[in-house]
JSON list of C-alpha atoms in Angstrom, two decimals:
[
{"chain": "A", "resi": 19, "resn": "LYS", "atom": "CA", "xyz": [2.24, 13.32, -15.76]},
{"chain": "A", "resi": 20, "resn": "ASN", "atom": "CA", "xyz": [1.70, 11.08, -12.53]},
{"chain": "A", "resi": 21, "resn": "GLU", "atom": "CA", "xyz": [-1.91, 11.31, -11.50]},
{"chain": "A", "resi": 22, "resn": "VAL", "atom": "CA", "xyz": [-0.66, 11.06, -7.86]},
{"chain": "A", "resi": 23, "resn": "GLU", "atom": "CA", "xyz": [2.56, 13.98, -7.49]},
{"chain": "A", "resi": 24, "resn": "GLN", "atom": "CA", "xyz": [4.20, 13.89, -4.01]},
{"chain": "A", "resi": 25, "resn": "SER", "atom": "CA", "xyz": [6.86, 16.57, -3.18]},
{"chain": "A", "resi": 26, "resn": "PRO", "atom": "CA", "xyz": [9.67, 16.78, -2.26]},
{"chain": "A", "resi": 27, "resn": "GLN", "atom": "CA", "xyz": [11.25, 13.32, -3.10]},
{"chain": "A", "resi": 28, "resn": "ASN", "atom": "CA", "xyz": [13.84, 13.56, -0.49]},
{"chain": "A", "resi": 29, "resn": "LEU", "atom": "CA", "xyz": [13.89, 15.54, 2.71]},
{"chain": "A", "resi": 30, "resn": "THR", "atom": "CA", "xyz": [16.45, 15.63, 5.23]},
{"chain": "A", "resi": 31, "resn": "ALA", "atom": "CA", "xyz": [15.61, 17.42, 8.76]},
{"chain": "A", "resi": 32, "resn": "GLN", "atom": "CA", "xyz": [17.08, 17.93, 11.84]},
{"chain": "A", "resi": 33, "resn": "GLU", "atom": "CA", "xyz": [15.14, 16.49, 15.18]},
{"chain": "A", "resi": 34, "resn": "GLY", "atom": "CA", "xyz": [12.80, 18.74, 16.51]},
{"chain": "A", "resi": 35, "resn": "GLU", "atom": "CA", "xyz": [11.87, 20.33, 13.11]},
{"chain": "A", "resi": 36, "resn": "PHE", "atom": "CA", "xyz": [8.44, 21.08, 11.51]},
{"chain": "A", "resi": 37, "resn": "ILE", "atom": "CA", "xyz": [7.90, 18.55, 8.24]},
{"chain": "A", "resi": 38, "resn": "THR", "atom": "CA", "xyz": [5.30, 19.14, 5.64]},
{"chain": "A", "resi": 39, "resn": "ILE", "atom": "CA", "xyz": [5.22, 17.33, 2.90]},
{"chain": "A", "resi": 40, "resn": "ASN", "atom": "CA", "xyz": [2.95, 17.50, -0.19]},
{"chain": "A", "resi": 41, "resn": "CYS", "atom": "CA", "xyz": [0.88, 15.47, -2.38]},
{"chain": "A", "resi": 42, "resn": "SER", "atom": "CA", "xyz": [-1.55, 16.38, -5.42]},
{"chain": "A", "resi": 43, "resn": "TYR", "atom": "CA", "xyz": [-3.38, 14.78, -7.43]},
{"chain": "A", "resi": 44, "resn": "SER", "atom": "CA", "xyz": [-5.21, 14.58, -10.57]},
{"chain": "A", "resi": 45, "resn": "VAL", "atom": "CA", "xyz": [-7.97, 12.40, -10.64]},
{"chain": "A", "resi": 46, "resn": "GLY", "atom": "CA", "xyz": [-11.90, 12.53, -8.86]},
{"chain": "A", "resi": 47, "resn": "ILE", "atom": "CA", "xyz": [-11.74, 10.55, -5.31]},
{"chain": "A", "resi": 48, "resn": "SER", "atom": "CA", "xyz": [-13.81, 9.75, -2.47]},
{"chain": "A", "resi": 49, "resn": "ALA", "atom": "CA", "xyz": [-10.26, 9.56, -0.47]},
{"chain": "A", "resi": 50, "resn": "LEU", "atom": "CA", "xyz": [-6.74, 10.00, 0.21]},
{"chain": "A", "resi": 51, "resn": "HIS", "atom": "CA", "xyz": [-4.70, 8.03, 1.92]},
{"chain": "A", "resi": 52, "resn": "TRP", "atom": "CA", "xyz": [-1.26, 8.69, 3.74]},
{"chain": "A", "resi": 53, "resn": "LEU", "atom": "CA", "xyz": [0.77, 5.21, 4.21]},
{"chain": "A", "resi": 54, "resn": "GLN", "atom": "CA", "xyz": [4.43, 5.58, 5.85]},
{"chain": "A", "resi": 55, "resn": "GLN", "atom": "CA", "xyz": [7.00, 2.26, 4.50]},
{"chain": "A", "resi": 56, "resn": "HIS", "atom": "CA", "xyz": [9.08, 1.72, 7.37]},
{"chain": "A", "resi": 57, "resn": "PRO", "atom": "CA", "xyz": [13.20, 0.88, 6.01]},
{"chain": "A", "resi": 58, "resn": "GLY", "atom": "CA", "xyz": [12.22, -2.64, 7.07]},
{"chain": "A", "resi": 59, "resn": "GLY", "atom": "CA", "xyz": [9.59, -2.66, 4.24]},
{"chain": "A", "resi": 60, "resn": "GLY", "atom": "CA", "xyz": [6.60, -2.74, 6.32]},
{"chain": "A", "resi": 61, "resn": "ILE", "atom": "CA", "xyz": [3.53, -0.66, 5.89]},
{"chain": "A", "resi": 62, "resn": "VAL", "atom": "CA", "xyz": [1.63, 1.57, 7.67]},
{"chain": "A", "resi": 63, "resn": "SER", "atom": "CA", "xyz": [-1.81, 3.43, 7.29]},
{"chain": "A", "resi": 64, "resn": "LEU", "atom": "CA", "xyz": [-1.53, 6.97, 9.10]},
{"chain": "A", "resi": 65, "resn": "PHE", "atom": "CA", "xyz": [-4.75, 8.52, 7.87]},
{"chain": "A", "resi": 66, "resn": "MET", "atom": "CA", "xyz": [-7.58, 8.10, 5.21]},
{"chain": "A", "resi": 67, "resn": "LEU", "atom": "CA", "xyz": [-9.42, 11.81, 4.87]},
{"chain": "A", "resi": 68, "resn": "SER", "atom": "CA", "xyz": [-11.80, 12.77, 2.64]},
{"chain": "A", "resi": 69, "resn": "SER", "atom": "CA", "xyz": [-12.68, 15.96, 3.81]},
{"chain": "A", "resi": 70, "resn": "GLY", "atom": "CA", "xyz": [-10.91, 18.73, 6.80]},
{"chain": "A", "resi": 71, "resn": "LYS", "atom": "CA", "xyz": [-8.31, 17.80, 8.53]},
{"chain": "A", "resi": 72, "resn": "LYS", "atom": "CA", "xyz": [-7.25, 14.55, 10.71]},
{"chain": "A", "resi": 73, "resn": "LYS", "atom": "CA", "xyz": [-4.21, 14.71, 13.93]},
{"chain": "A", "resi": 74, "resn": "HIS", "atom": "CA", "xyz": [-3.21, 11.36, 15.19]},
{"chain": "A", "resi": 75, "resn": "GLY", "atom": "CA", "xyz": [-0.26, 12.63, 18.16]},
{"chain": "A", "resi": 76, "resn": "ARG", "atom": "CA", "xyz": [2.33, 14.41, 16.15]},
{"chain": "A", "resi": 77, "resn": "LEU", "atom": "CA", "xyz": [0.98, 13.37, 12.69]},
{"chain": "A", "resi": 78, "resn": "ILE", "atom": "CA", "xyz": [-1.38, 16.11, 10.94]},
{"chain": "A", "resi": 79, "resn": "ALA", "atom": "CA", "xyz": [-2.99, 15.64, 7.91]},
{"chain": "A", "resi": 80, "resn": "THR", "atom": "CA", "xyz": [-4.59, 17.93, 5.90]},
{"chain": "A", "resi": 81, "resn": "ILE", "atom": "CA", "xyz": [-6.68, 18.13, 2.17]},
{"chain": "A", "resi": 82, "resn": "ASN", "atom": "CA", "xyz": [-8.75, 20.00, -0.14]},
{"chain": "A", "resi": 83, "resn": "ILE", "atom": "CA", "xyz": [-10.80, 18.53, -2.76]},
{"chain": "A", "resi": 84, "resn": "GLN", "atom": "CA", "xyz": [-10.77, 21.85, -4.72]},
{"chain": "A", "resi": 85, "resn": "GLU", "atom": "CA", "xyz": [-7.34, 22.15, -4.95]},
{"chain": "A", "resi": 86, "resn": "LYS", "atom": "CA", "xyz": [-6.86, 18.32, -5.45]},
{"chain": "A", "resi": 87, "resn": "HIS", "atom": "CA", "xyz": [-4.17, 18.76, -2.71]},
{"chain": "A", "resi": 88, "resn": "SER", "atom": "CA", "xyz": [-3.36, 17.14, 0.49]},
{"chain": "A", "resi": 89, "resn": "SER", "atom": "CA", "xyz": [-0.46, 18.01, 2.96]},
{"chain": "A", "resi": 90, "resn": "LEU", "atom": "CA", "xyz": [1.00, 15.39, 5.96]},
{"chain": "A", "resi": 91, "resn": "HIS", "atom": "CA", "xyz": [2.46, 17.33, 8.51]},
{"chain": "A", "resi": 92, "resn": "ILE", "atom": "CA", "xyz": [5.16, 16.16, 11.07]},
{"chain": "A", "resi": 93, "resn": "THR", "atom": "CA", "xyz": [5.45, 18.42, 14.34]},
{"chain": "A", "resi": 94, "resn": "ALA", "atom": "CA", "xyz": [8.59, 17.92, 16.51]},
{"chain": "A", "resi": 95, "resn": "SER", "atom": "CA", "xyz": [10.00, 15.29, 14.30]},
{"chain": "A", "resi": 96, "resn": "HIS", "atom": "CA", "xyz": [12.38, 12.75, 15.92]},
{"chain": "A", "resi": 97, "resn": "PRO", "atom": "CA", "xyz": [14.63, 10.11, 13.89]},
{"chain": "A", "resi": 98, "resn": "ARG", "atom": "CA", "xyz": [12.19, 7.53, 14.39]},
{"chain": "A", "resi": 99, "resn": "ASP", "atom": "CA", "xyz": [9.91, 9.22, 11.91]},
{"chain": "A", "resi": 100, "resn": "SER", "atom": "CA", "xyz": [13.12, 7.95, 9.11]},
{"chain": "A", "resi": 101, "resn": "ALA", "atom": "CA", "xyz": [10.63, 6.45, 6.95]},
{"chain": "A", "resi": 102, "resn": "VAL", "atom": "CA", "xyz": [9.19, 6.80, 3.38]},
{"chain": "A", "resi": 103, "resn": "TYR", "atom": "CA", "xyz": [5.93, 8.19, 3.46]},
{"chain": "A", "resi": 104, "resn": "ILE", "atom": "CA", "xyz": [3.07, 7.52, 0.49]},
{"chain": "A", "resi": 105, "resn": "CYS", "atom": "CA", "xyz": [0.59, 9.24, -0.77]},
{"chain": "A", "resi": 106, "resn": "ALA", "atom": "CA", "xyz": [-2.88, 7.10, -2.26]},
{"chain": "A", "resi": 107, "resn": "VAL", "atom": "CA", "xyz": [-5.88, 7.94, -3.94]},
{"chain": "A", "resi": 108, "resn": "GLY", "atom": "CA", "xyz": [-8.72, 6.17, -4.58]},
{"chain": "A", "resi": 109, "resn": "GLY", "atom": "CA", "xyz": [-12.48, 5.44, -5.06]},
{"chain": "A", "resi": 110, "resn": "GLU", "atom": "CA", "xyz": [-14.67, 8.13, -7.25]},
{"chain": "A", "resi": 111, "resn": "TYR", "atom": "CA", "xyz": [-13.05, 7.50, -10.46]},
{"chain": "A", "resi": 112, "resn": "GLY", "atom": "CA", "xyz": [-14.46, 4.34, -10.95]},
{"chain": "A", "resi": 113, "resn": "GLY", "atom": "CA", "xyz": [-12.33, 1.87, -9.28]},
{"chain": "A", "resi": 114, "resn": "SER", "atom": "CA", "xyz": [-12.66, -0.60, -6.17]},
{"chain": "A", "resi": 115, "resn": "GLN", "atom": "CA", "xyz": [-12.23, 1.64, -2.66]},
{"chain": "A", "resi": 116, "resn": "GLY", "atom": "CA", "xyz": [-9.16, -0.06, -2.76]},
{"chain": "A", "resi": 117, "resn": "ASN", "atom": "CA", "xyz": [-7.94, 0.36, -5.72]},
{"chain": "A", "resi": 118, "resn": "LEU", "atom": "CA", "xyz": [-5.30, 2.82, -5.12]},
{"chain": "A", "resi": 119, "resn": "ILE", "atom": "CA", "xyz": [-3.04, 4.99, -7.03]},
{"chain": "A", "resi": 120, "resn": "PHE", "atom": "CA", "xyz": [-0.04, 5.60, -5.80]},
{"chain": "A", "resi": 121, "resn": "GLY", "atom": "CA", "xyz": [2.68, 8.38, -5.29]},
{"chain": "A", "resi": 122, "resn": "LYS", "atom": "CA", "xyz": [5.91, 7.28, -6.01]},
{"chain": "A", "resi": 123, "resn": "GLY", "atom": "CA", "xyz": [6.83, 8.55, -2.25]},
{"chain": "A", "resi": 124, "resn": "THR", "atom": "CA", "xyz": [9.04, 10.84, -0.09]},
{"chain": "A", "resi": 125, "resn": "LYS", "atom": "CA", "xyz": [11.55, 9.62, 1.76]},
{"chain": "A", "resi": 126, "resn": "LEU", "atom": "CA", "xyz": [12.40, 11.12, 5.08]},
{"chain": "A", "resi": 127, "resn": "SER", "atom": "CA", "xyz": [15.37, 11.27, 6.95]},
{"chain": "A", "resi": 128, "resn": "VAL", "atom": "CA", "xyz": [15.59, 13.15, 10.57]},
{"chain": "A", "resi": 129, "resn": "LYS", "atom": "CA", "xyz": [18.98, 13.83, 11.83]},
{"chain": "A", "resi": 130, "resn": "PRO", "atom": "CA", "xyz": [19.63, 13.85, 16.05]},
{"chain": "B", "resi": 10, "resn": "ASN", "atom": "CA", "xyz": [-5.82, -9.65, 17.52]},
{"chain": "B", "resi": 11, "resn": "ALA", "atom": "CA", "xyz": [-3.06, -10.62, 15.43]},
{"chain": "B", "resi": 12, "resn": "GLY", "atom": "CA", "xyz": [-2.69, -7.76, 12.57]},
{"chain": "B", "resi": 13, "resn": "VAL", "atom": "CA", "xyz": [-2.66, -9.02, 9.11]},
{"chain": "B", "resi": 14, "resn": "MET", "atom": "CA", "xyz": [-0.64, -12.13, 8.16]},
{"chain": "B", "resi": 15, "resn": "GLN", "atom": "CA", "xyz": [1.54, -12.72, 5.38]},
{"chain": "B", "resi": 16, "resn": "ASN", "atom": "CA", "xyz": [3.81, -15.61, 4.46]},
{"chain": "B", "resi": 17, "resn": "PRO", "atom": "CA", "xyz": [6.51, -16.63, 3.57]},
{"chain": "B", "resi": 18, "resn": "ARG", "atom": "CA", "xyz": [8.31, -13.42, 4.30]},
{"chain": "B", "resi": 19, "resn": "HIS", "atom": "CA", "xyz": [10.54, -14.56, 1.13]},
{"chain": "B", "resi": 20, "resn": "LEU", "atom": "CA", "xyz": [10.58, -16.86, -1.61]},
{"chain": "B", "resi": 21, "resn": "VAL", "atom": "CA", "xyz": [12.69, -17.84, -4.00]},
{"chain": "B", "resi": 22, "resn": "ARG", "atom": "CA", "xyz": [12.00, -19.56, -7.63]},
{"chain": "B", "resi": 23, "resn": "ARG", "atom": "CA", "xyz": [13.66, -20.29, -10.25]},
{"chain": "B", "resi": 24, "resn": "ARG", "atom": "CA", "xyz": [12.14, -19.10, -13.67]},
{"chain": "B", "resi": 25, "resn": "GLY", "atom": "CA", "xyz": [9.30, -21.29, -14.53]},
{"chain": "B", "resi": 26, "resn": "GLN", "atom": "CA", "xyz": [8.05, -22.44, -10.94]},
{"chain": "B", "resi": 27, "resn": "GLU", "atom": "CA", "xyz": [5.25, -21.91, -9.15]},
{"chain": "B", "resi": 28, "resn": "ALA", "atom": "CA", "xyz": [5.25, -19.22, -6.56]},
{"chain": "B", "resi": 29, "resn": "ARG", "atom": "CA", "xyz": [2.11, -19.50, -4.15]},
{"chain": "B", "resi": 30, "resn": "LEU", "atom": "CA", "xyz": [1.72, -16.27, -1.56]},
{"chain": "B", "resi": 31, "resn": "ARG", "atom": "CA", "xyz": [-0.77, -15.99, 1.27]},
{"chain": "B", "resi": 32, "resn": "CYS", "atom": "CA", "xyz": [-2.44, -13.38, 3.58]},
{"chain": "B", "resi": 33, "resn": "SER", "atom": "CA", "xyz": [-4.55, -14.16, 6.37]},
{"chain": "B", "resi": 34, "resn": "PRO", "atom": "CA", "xyz": [-6.56, -10.81, 6.83]},
{"chain": "B", "resi": 35, "resn": "MET", "atom": "CA", "xyz": [-7.26, -9.05, 10.46]},
{"chain": "B", "resi": 36, "resn": "LYS", "atom": "CA", "xyz": [-9.98, -10.97, 12.27]},
{"chain": "B", "resi": 37, "resn": "GLY", "atom": "CA", "xyz": [-13.60, -9.66, 10.87]},
{"chain": "B", "resi": 38, "resn": "HIS", "atom": "CA", "xyz": [-11.98, -8.09, 7.70]},
{"chain": "B", "resi": 39, "resn": "SER", "atom": "CA", "xyz": [-13.86, -9.28, 4.74]},
{"chain": "B", "resi": 40, "resn": "HIS", "atom": "CA", "xyz": [-11.90, -7.38, 2.03]},
{"chain": "B", "resi": 41, "resn": "VAL", "atom": "CA", "xyz": [-8.62, -8.24, 0.98]},
{"chain": "B", "resi": 42, "resn": "TYR", "atom": "CA", "xyz": [-6.73, -6.28, -1.94]},
{"chain": "B", "resi": 43, "resn": "TRP", "atom": "CA", "xyz": [-3.30, -7.25, -3.33]},
{"chain": "B", "resi": 44, "resn": "TYR", "atom": "CA", "xyz": [-0.31, -4.57, -4.46]},
{"chain": "B", "resi": 45, "resn": "ARG", "atom": "CA", "xyz": [2.94, -5.21, -5.74]},
{"chain": "B", "resi": 46, "resn": "GLN", "atom": "CA", "xyz": [6.22, -3.09, -5.41]},
{"chain": "B", "resi": 47, "resn": "LEU", "atom": "CA", "xyz": [8.31, -3.65, -7.81]},
{"chain": "B", "resi": 48, "resn": "PRO", "atom": "CA", "xyz": [12.39, -2.59, -6.92]},
{"chain": "B", "resi": 49, "resn": "GLU", "atom": "CA", "xyz": [12.44, 1.62, -7.21]},
{"chain": "B", "resi": 50, "resn": "GLU", "atom": "CA", "xyz": [8.72, 1.79, -7.97]},
{"chain": "B", "resi": 51, "resn": "GLY", "atom": "CA", "xyz": [5.67, 2.40, -6.79]},
{"chain": "B", "resi": 52, "resn": "LEU", "atom": "CA", "xyz": [3.16, 0.48, -5.17]},
{"chain": "B", "resi": 53, "resn": "LYS", "atom": "CA", "xyz": [0.89, -0.54, -7.88]},
{"chain": "B", "resi": 54, "resn": "PHE", "atom": "CA", "xyz": [-2.92, -2.24, -6.81]},
{"chain": "B", "resi": 55, "resn": "MET", "atom": "CA", "xyz": [-3.35, -5.85, -8.35]},
{"chain": "B", "resi": 56, "resn": "VAL", "atom": "CA", "xyz": [-6.85, -7.28, -6.98]},
{"chain": "B", "resi": 57, "resn": "TYR", "atom": "CA", "xyz": [-9.55, -6.67, -4.63]},
{"chain": "B", "resi": 58, "resn": "LEU", "atom": "CA", "xyz": [-11.17, -10.01, -3.04]},
{"chain": "B", "resi": 59, "resn": "GLN", "atom": "CA", "xyz": [-14.20, -10.79, -0.61]},
{"chain": "B", "resi": 60, "resn": "LYS", "atom": "CA", "xyz": [-15.09, -13.47, 0.44]},
{"chain": "B", "resi": 61, "resn": "GLU", "atom": "CA", "xyz": [-15.04, -16.75, -2.28]},
{"chain": "B", "resi": 62, "resn": "ASN", "atom": "CA", "xyz": [-15.51, -13.48, -4.73]},
{"chain": "B", "resi": 63, "resn": "ILE", "atom": "CA", "xyz": [-13.43, -11.31, -7.10]},
{"chain": "B", "resi": 64, "resn": "ILE", "atom": "CA", "xyz": [-14.47, -7.75, -7.20]},
{"chain": "B", "resi": 65, "resn": "ASP", "atom": "CA", "xyz": [-11.68, -5.72, -8.57]},
{"chain": "B", "resi": 66, "resn": "GLU", "atom": "CA", "xyz": [-8.82, -7.46, -10.79]},
{"chain": "B", "resi": 67, "resn": "SER", "atom": "CA", "xyz": [-8.26, -4.37, -13.11]},
{"chain": "B", "resi": 68, "resn": "GLY", "atom": "CA", "xyz": [-4.51, -4.83, -12.38]},
{"chain": "B", "resi": 69, "resn": "MET", "atom": "CA", "xyz": [-3.93, -7.83, -12.25]},
{"chain": "B", "resi": 70, "resn": "PRO", "atom": "CA", "xyz": [-1.62, -9.49, -15.55]},
{"chain": "B", "resi": 71, "resn": "LYS", "atom": "CA", "xyz": [-3.79, -11.19, -17.57]},
{"chain": "B", "resi": 72, "resn": "GLU", "atom": "CA", "xyz": [-1.55, -13.93, -17.70]},
{"chain": "B", "resi": 73, "resn": "ARG", "atom": "CA", "xyz": [-0.03, -16.42, -15.39]},
{"chain": "B", "resi": 74, "resn": "PHE", "atom": "CA", "xyz": [-1.74, -15.03, -12.06]},
{"chain": "B", "resi": 75, "resn": "SER", "atom": "CA", "xyz": [-4.59, -15.62, -10.41]},
{"chain": "B", "resi": 76, "resn": "ALA", "atom": "CA", "xyz": [-5.65, -14.70, -6.86]},
{"chain": "B", "resi": 77, "resn": "GLU", "atom": "CA", "xyz": [-8.21, -16.36, -4.41]},
{"chain": "B", "resi": 78, "resn": "PHE", "atom": "CA", "xyz": [-9.98, -15.45, -1.21]},
{"chain": "B", "resi": 79, "resn": "PRO", "atom": "CA", "xyz": [-11.77, -19.16, 0.16]},
{"chain": "B", "resi": 80, "resn": "LYS", "atom": "CA", "xyz": [-14.33, -19.10, 2.73]},
{"chain": "B", "resi": 81, "resn": "GLU", "atom": "CA", "xyz": [-12.40, -21.00, 4.88]},
{"chain": "B", "resi": 82, "resn": "GLY", "atom": "CA", "xyz": [-8.40, -20.16, 5.05]},
{"chain": "B", "resi": 83, "resn": "PRO", "atom": "CA", "xyz": [-6.18, -17.70, 3.66]},
{"chain": "B", "resi": 84, "resn": "SER", "atom": "CA", "xyz": [-6.30, -15.54, 0.12]},
{"chain": "B", "resi": 85, "resn": "ILE", "atom": "CA", "xyz": [-3.88, -16.62, -2.01]},
{"chain": "B", "resi": 86, "resn": "LEU", "atom": "CA", "xyz": [-2.02, -14.80, -4.63]},
{"chain": "B", "resi": 87, "resn": "ARG", "atom": "CA", "xyz": [-0.33, -17.78, -7.76]},
{"chain": "B", "resi": 88, "resn": "ILE", "atom": "CA", "xyz": [2.07, -16.84, -10.01]},
{"chain": "B", "resi": 89, "resn": "GLN", "atom": "CA", "xyz": [2.51, -19.17, -12.24]},
{"chain": "B", "resi": 90, "resn": "GLN", "atom": "CA", "xyz": [5.39, -19.99, -14.62]},
{"chain": "B", "resi": 91, "resn": "VAL", "atom": "CA", "xyz": [7.41, -17.29, -12.68]},
{"chain": "B", "resi": 92, "resn": "VAL", "atom": "CA", "xyz": [9.98, -14.61, -14.80]},
{"chain": "B", "resi": 93, "resn": "ARG", "atom": "CA", "xyz": [12.92, -12.52, -13.52]},
{"chain": "B", "resi": 94, "resn": "GLY", "atom": "CA", "xyz": [10.12, -9.62, -14.03]},
{"chain": "B", "resi": 95, "resn": "ASP", "atom": "CA", "xyz": [7.99, -10.85, -11.41]},
{"chain": "B", "resi": 96, "resn": "SER", "atom": "CA", "xyz": [10.53, -10.54, -8.85]},
{"chain": "B", "resi": 97, "resn": "ALA", "atom": "CA", "xyz": [9.02, -7.68, -6.28]},
{"chain": "B", "resi": 98, "resn": "ALA", "atom": "CA", "xyz": [7.58, -7.16, -3.07]},
{"chain": "B", "resi": 99, "resn": "TYR", "atom": "CA", "xyz": [4.30, -8.52, -2.76]},
{"chain": "B", "resi": 100, "resn": "PHE", "atom": "CA", "xyz": [1.49, -6.16, -0.15]},
{"chain": "B", "resi": 101, "resn": "CYS", "atom": "CA", "xyz": [-1.44, -7.72, 1.53]},
{"chain": "B", "resi": 102, "resn": "ALA", "atom": "CA", "xyz": [-3.86, -5.57, 2.72]},
{"chain": "B", "resi": 103, "resn": "SER", "atom": "CA", "xyz": [-7.18, -6.20, 4.65]},
{"chain": "B", "resi": 104, "resn": "ARG", "atom": "CA", "xyz": [-9.60, -3.74, 5.79]},
{"chain": "B", "resi": 105, "resn": "PHE", "atom": "CA", "xyz": [-13.67, -3.46, 7.53]},
{"chain": "B", "resi": 106, "resn": "HIS", "atom": "CA", "xyz": [-16.14, -2.02, 5.21]},
{"chain": "B", "resi": 107, "resn": "ASN", "atom": "CA", "xyz": [-14.69, 1.91, 4.31]},
{"chain": "B", "resi": 108, "resn": "GLU", "atom": "CA", "xyz": [-12.53, 2.12, 6.94]},
{"chain": "B", "resi": 109, "resn": "LYS", "atom": "CA", "xyz": [-8.82, 2.24, 6.52]},
{"chain": "B", "resi": 110, "resn": "LEU", "atom": "CA", "xyz": [-6.17, 0.01, 5.42]},
{"chain": "B", "resi": 111, "resn": "PHE", "atom": "CA", "xyz": [-4.44, -2.57, 7.49]},
{"chain": "B", "resi": 112, "resn": "PHE", "atom": "CA", "xyz": [-1.26, -3.90, 5.48]},
{"chain": "B", "resi": 113, "resn": "GLY", "atom": "CA", "xyz": [0.85, -7.41, 5.96]},
{"chain": "B", "resi": 114, "resn": "SER", "atom": "CA", "xyz": [4.56, -7.54, 6.30]},
{"chain": "B", "resi": 115, "resn": "GLY", "atom": "CA", "xyz": [4.62, -8.03, 2.14]},
{"chain": "B", "resi": 116, "resn": "THR", "atom": "CA", "xyz": [6.63, -11.26, 0.70]},
{"chain": "B", "resi": 117, "resn": "GLN", "atom": "CA", "xyz": [9.95, -10.60, -1.16]},
{"chain": "B", "resi": 118, "resn": "LEU", "atom": "CA", "xyz": [9.61, -12.84, -4.47]},
{"chain": "B", "resi": 119, "resn": "SER", "atom": "CA", "xyz": [12.89, -13.60, -5.93]},
{"chain": "B", "resi": 120, "resn": "VAL", "atom": "CA", "xyz": [12.91, -14.77, -9.20]},
{"chain": "B", "resi": 121, "resn": "LEU", "atom": "CA", "xyz": [16.79, -16.72, -10.03]}
]
């Protein structure tokens, strides 16, 4: 079993839909990251969080430390949101803060 | 303030040659991380460096791979005697203390 599991693997949505991507992990962590990888390959860090909830524009990330679960929500989705969304965890299990364990990613396609 | 700069963007090497990948972190960032993304696989941590020091190299293959981050100049990931299995995208990221990561555009290494 992978230490970081994401679901779903693939997601197709219509423009305007509310989207949720889930991430479960099995190790102790100090921080969880949500990343966005564009079709061209570039990676952007969306959120780094260790508790509660963060919001940036149409994106919301939540984390439940007790349940070892995080969700990334996209409101009013748009075709430009099409990308691979990656969950990564790091810290407490003994590695350095950048020694992240990555999920396999969720490929999101938003149709106009 | 330019982002994290990686070069070259694409690198082609024949088996047995050396590959040198460069990463200039964002201005003011002293923490540099290297990650590898093999075809159809997730990202994997390789090494964490601060200026002139390797902090965590637990993800680095024991042979042929080395990394440095000198006092002056970019961080270098060096792969000696490349093999076809080294073909991958190599990403560098930097951060300022405990803030979120900023990623470079990656170097796509192809070994013929």
